[in-house]
Short mmCIF file of N, CA and C in Angstrom, two decimals:
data_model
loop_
_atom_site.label_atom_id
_atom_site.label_comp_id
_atom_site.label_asym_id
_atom_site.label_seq_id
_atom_site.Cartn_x
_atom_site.Cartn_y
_atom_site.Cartn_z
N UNK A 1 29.22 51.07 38.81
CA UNK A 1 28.43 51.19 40.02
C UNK A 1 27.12 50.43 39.84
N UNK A 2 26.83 49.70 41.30
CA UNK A 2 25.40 48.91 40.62
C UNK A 2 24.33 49.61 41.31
N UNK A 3 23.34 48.93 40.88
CA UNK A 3 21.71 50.00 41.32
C UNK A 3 21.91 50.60 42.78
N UNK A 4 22.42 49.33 43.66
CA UNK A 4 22.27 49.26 45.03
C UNK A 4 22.76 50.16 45.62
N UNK A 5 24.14 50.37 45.02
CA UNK A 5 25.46 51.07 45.49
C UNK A 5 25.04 52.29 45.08
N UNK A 6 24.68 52.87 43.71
CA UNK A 6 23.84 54.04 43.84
C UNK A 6 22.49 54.51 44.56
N UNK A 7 21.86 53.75 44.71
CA UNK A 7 20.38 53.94 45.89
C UNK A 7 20.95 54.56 47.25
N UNK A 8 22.11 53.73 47.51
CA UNK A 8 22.76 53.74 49.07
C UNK A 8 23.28 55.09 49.36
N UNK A 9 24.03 55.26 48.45
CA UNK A 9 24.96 57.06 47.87
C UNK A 9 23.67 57.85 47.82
N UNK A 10 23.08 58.11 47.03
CA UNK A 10 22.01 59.29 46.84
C UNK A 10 21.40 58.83 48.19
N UNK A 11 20.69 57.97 48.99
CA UNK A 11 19.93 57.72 49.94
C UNK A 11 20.92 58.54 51.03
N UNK A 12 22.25 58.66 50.95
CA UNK A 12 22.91 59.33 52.04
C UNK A 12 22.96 60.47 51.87
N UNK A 13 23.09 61.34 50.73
CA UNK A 13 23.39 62.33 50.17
C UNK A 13 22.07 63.30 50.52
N UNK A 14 20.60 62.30 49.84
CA UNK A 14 19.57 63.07 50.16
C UNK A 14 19.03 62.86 52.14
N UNK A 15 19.30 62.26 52.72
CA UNK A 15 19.09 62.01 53.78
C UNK A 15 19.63 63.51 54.76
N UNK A 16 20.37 63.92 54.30
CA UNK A 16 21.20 64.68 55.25
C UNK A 16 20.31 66.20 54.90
N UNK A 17 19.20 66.06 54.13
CA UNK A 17 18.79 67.71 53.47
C UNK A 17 17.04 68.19 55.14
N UNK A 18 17.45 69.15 54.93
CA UNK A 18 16.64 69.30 56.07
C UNK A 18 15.04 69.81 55.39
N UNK A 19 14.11 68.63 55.34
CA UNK A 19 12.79 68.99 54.70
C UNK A 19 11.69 69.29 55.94
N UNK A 20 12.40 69.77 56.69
CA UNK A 20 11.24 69.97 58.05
C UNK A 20 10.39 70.89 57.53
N UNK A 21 10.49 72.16 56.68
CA UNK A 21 9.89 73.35 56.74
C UNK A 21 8.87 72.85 55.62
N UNK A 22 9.07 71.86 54.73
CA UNK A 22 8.78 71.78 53.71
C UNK A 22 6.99 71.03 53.65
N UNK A 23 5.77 71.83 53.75
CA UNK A 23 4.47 71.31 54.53
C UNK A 23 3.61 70.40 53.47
N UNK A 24 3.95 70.93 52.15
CA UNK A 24 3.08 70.44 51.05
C UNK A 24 3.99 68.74 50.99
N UNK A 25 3.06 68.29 50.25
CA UNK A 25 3.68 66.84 50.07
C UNK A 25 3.96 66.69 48.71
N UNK A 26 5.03 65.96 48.42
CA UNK A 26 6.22 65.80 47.01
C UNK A 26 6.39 64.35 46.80
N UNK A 27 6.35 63.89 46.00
CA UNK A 27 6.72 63.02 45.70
C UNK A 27 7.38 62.50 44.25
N UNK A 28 8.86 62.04 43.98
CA UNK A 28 9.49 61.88 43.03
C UNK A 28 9.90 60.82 43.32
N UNK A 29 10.09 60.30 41.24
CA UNK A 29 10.69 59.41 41.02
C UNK A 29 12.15 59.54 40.31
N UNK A 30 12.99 58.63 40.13
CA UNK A 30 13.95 58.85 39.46
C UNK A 30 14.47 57.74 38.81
N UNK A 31 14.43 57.62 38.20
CA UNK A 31 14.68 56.23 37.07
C UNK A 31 16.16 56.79 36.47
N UNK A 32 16.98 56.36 36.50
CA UNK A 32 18.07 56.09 35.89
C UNK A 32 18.49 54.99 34.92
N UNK A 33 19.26 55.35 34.00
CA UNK A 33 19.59 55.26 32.86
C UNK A 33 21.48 54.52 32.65
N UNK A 34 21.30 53.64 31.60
CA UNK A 34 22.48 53.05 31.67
C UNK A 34 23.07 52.64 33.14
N UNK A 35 24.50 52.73 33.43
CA UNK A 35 25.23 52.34 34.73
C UNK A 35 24.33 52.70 36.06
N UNK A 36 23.97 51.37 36.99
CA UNK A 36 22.94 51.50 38.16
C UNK A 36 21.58 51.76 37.40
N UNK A 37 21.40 51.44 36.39
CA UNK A 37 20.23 51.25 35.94
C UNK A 37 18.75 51.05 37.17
N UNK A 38 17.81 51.39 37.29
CA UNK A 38 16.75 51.02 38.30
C UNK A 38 15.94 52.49 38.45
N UNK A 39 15.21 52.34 39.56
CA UNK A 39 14.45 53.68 39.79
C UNK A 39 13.81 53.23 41.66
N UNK A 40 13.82 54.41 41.99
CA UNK A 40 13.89 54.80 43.23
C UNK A 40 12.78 56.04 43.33
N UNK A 41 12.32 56.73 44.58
CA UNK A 41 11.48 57.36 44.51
C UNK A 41 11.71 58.15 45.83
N UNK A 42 11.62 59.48 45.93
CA UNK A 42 11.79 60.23 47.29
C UNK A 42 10.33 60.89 48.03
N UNK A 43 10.32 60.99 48.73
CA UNK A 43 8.83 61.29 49.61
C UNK A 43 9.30 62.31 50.30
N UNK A 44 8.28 63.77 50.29
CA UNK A 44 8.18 64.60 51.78
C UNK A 44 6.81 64.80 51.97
N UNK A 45 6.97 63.97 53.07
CA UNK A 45 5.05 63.90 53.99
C UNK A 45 5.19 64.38 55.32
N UNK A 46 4.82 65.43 55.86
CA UNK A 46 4.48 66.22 57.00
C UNK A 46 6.09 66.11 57.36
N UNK A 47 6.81 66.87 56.35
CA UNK A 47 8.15 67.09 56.57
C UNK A 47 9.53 66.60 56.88
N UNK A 48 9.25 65.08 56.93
CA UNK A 48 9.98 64.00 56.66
C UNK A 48 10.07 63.43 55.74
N UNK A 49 11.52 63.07 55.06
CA UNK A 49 11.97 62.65 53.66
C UNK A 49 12.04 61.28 54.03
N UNK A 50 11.47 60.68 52.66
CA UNK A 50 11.33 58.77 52.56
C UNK A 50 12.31 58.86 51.26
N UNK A 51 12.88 58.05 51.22
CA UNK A 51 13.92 57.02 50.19
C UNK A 51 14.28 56.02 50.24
N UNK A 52 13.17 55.15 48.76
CA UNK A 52 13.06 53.95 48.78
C UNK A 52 12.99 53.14 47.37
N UNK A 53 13.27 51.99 47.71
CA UNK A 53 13.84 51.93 46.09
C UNK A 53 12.94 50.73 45.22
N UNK A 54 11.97 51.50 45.21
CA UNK A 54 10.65 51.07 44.37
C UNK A 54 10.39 52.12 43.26
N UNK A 55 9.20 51.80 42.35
CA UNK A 55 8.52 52.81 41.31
C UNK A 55 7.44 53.65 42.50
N UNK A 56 6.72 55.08 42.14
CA UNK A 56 6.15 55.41 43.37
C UNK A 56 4.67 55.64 42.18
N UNK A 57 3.79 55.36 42.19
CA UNK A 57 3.08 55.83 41.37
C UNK A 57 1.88 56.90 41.93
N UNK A 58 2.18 57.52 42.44
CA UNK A 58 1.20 58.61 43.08
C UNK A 58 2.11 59.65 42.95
N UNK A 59 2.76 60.28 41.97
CA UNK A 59 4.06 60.81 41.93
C UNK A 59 3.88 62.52 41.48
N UNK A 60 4.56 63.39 41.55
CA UNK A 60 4.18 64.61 40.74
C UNK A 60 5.07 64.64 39.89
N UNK A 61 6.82 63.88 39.94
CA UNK A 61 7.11 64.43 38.71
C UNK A 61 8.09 62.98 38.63
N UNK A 62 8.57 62.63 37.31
CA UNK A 62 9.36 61.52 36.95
C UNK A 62 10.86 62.23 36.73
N UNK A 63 12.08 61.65 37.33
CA UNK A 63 13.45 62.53 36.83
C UNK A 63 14.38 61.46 36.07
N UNK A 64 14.46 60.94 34.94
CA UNK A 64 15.42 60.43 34.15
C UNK A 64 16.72 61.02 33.87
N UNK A 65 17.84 60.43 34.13
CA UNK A 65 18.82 60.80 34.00
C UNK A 65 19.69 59.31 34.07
N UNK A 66 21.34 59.75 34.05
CA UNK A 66 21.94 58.86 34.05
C UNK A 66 22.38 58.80 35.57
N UNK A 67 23.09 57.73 36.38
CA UNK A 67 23.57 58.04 37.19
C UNK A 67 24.87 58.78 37.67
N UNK A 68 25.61 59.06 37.05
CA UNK A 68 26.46 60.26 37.20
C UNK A 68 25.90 61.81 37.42
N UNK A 69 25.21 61.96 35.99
CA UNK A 69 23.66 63.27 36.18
C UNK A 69 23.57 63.19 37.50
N UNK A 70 22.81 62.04 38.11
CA UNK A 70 21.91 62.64 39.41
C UNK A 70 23.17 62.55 40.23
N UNK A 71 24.20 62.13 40.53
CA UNK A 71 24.82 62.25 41.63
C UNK A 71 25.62 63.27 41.48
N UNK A 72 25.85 64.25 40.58
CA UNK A 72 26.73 65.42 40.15
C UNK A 72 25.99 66.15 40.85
N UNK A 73 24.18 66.60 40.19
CA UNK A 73 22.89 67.17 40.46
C UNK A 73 23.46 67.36 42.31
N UNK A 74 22.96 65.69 42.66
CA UNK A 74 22.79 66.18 44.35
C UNK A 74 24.11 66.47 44.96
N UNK A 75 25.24 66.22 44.56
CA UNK A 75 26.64 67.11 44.94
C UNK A 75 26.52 68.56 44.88
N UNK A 76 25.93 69.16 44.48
CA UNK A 76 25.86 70.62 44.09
C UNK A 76 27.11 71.09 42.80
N UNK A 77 27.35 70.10 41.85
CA UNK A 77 28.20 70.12 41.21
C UNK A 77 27.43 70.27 40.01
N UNK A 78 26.12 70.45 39.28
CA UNK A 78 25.92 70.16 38.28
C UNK A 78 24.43 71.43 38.47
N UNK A 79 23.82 72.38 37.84
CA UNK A 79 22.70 73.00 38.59
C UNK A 79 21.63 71.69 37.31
N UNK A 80 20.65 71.60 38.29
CA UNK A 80 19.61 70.79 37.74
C UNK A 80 18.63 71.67 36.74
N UNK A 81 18.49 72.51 36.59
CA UNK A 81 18.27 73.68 35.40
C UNK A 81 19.05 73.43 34.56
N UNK A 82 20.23 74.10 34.63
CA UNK A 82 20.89 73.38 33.22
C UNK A 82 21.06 72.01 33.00
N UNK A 83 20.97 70.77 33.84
CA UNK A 83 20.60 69.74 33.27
C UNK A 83 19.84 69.24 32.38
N UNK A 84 18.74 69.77 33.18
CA UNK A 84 17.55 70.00 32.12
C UNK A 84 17.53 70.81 31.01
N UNK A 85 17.95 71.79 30.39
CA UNK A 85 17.83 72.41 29.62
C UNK A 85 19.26 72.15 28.29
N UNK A 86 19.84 71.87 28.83
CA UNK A 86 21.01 70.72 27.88
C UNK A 86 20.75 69.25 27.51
N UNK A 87 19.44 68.75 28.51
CA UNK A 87 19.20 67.51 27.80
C UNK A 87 19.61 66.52 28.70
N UNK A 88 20.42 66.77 29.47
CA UNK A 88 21.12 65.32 30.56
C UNK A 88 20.14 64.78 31.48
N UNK A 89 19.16 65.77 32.14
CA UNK A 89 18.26 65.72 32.77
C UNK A 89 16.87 65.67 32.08
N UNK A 90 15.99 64.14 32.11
CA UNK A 90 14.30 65.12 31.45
C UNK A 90 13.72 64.85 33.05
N UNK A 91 12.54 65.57 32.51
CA UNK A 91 11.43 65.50 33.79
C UNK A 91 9.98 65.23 32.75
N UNK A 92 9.20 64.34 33.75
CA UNK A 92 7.67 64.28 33.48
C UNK A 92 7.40 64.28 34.24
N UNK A 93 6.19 64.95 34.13
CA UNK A 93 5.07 65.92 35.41
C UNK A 93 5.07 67.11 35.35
N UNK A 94 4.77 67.74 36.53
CA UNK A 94 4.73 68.73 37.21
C UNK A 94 6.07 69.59 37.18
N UNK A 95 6.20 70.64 36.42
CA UNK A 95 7.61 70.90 36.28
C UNK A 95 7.77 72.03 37.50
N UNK A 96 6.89 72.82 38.26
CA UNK A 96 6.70 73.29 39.68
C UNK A 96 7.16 72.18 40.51
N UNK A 97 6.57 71.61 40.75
CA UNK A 97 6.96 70.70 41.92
C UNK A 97 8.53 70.02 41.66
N UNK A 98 8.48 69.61 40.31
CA UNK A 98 10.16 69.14 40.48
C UNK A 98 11.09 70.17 40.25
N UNK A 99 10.46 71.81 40.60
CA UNK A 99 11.51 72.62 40.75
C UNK A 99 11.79 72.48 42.52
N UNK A 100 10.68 71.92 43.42
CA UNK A 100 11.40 71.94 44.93
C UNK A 100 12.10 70.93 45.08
N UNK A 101 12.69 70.15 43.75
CA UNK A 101 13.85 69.18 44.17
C UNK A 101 14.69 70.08 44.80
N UNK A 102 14.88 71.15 44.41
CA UNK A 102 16.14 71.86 45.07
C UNK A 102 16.53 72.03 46.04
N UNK A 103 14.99 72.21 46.83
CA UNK A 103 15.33 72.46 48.66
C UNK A 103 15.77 71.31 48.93
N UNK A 104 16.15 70.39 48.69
CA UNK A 104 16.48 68.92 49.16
C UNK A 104 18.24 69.29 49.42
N UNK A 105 18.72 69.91 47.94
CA UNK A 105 20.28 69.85 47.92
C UNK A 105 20.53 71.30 48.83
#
């Protein structure tokens, strides 16, 4: 799978999550690892989700993984807790804030 083709997939996947309620503002990155190699970054600003496939540097938390990881993660096939805590998943930053990745899935 190449960067693109994964940006496009997660960009659909996360597109469909309803961040209306969501008032504080978030911002993540996600850099992936090996296959689709690249990094991408998700936004919720006055409750609308951005996904775009740049570095974001005003960020609260960084999510490294591989791309399988994150697309298991946003399937609801994988819990992102135990990602993280087995190692498949790291995070830098704010480990609060990249716990509201969740309201996304």
């Amino acid at each position: 799978m190449t960067y693109e083709e994964l940006f496009q997939k997660v960009k659909d996947m996360f597109s469909k999550a309803d961040v209306s309620g969501i008032k504080e503002h978030l911002a993540f990155q996600f850099n992936i690892t090996g296959e689709g190699e690249g990094a991408f970054y998700a936004e919720v600003k006055d409750g609308v989700l951005s996904i775009e496939p740049y570095e974001y540097y005003d960020r609260d938390a960084i999510f490294i993984c591989s791309a399988d990881t994150l697309l298991k993660i946003a399937a609801g096939k994988l819990d992102p807790v135990f990602a993280f805590t087995t190692g498949k998943l790291k995070v830098e930053g704010s480990l609060d804030k990249a716990l509201e990745l969740q309201k996304f899935l």
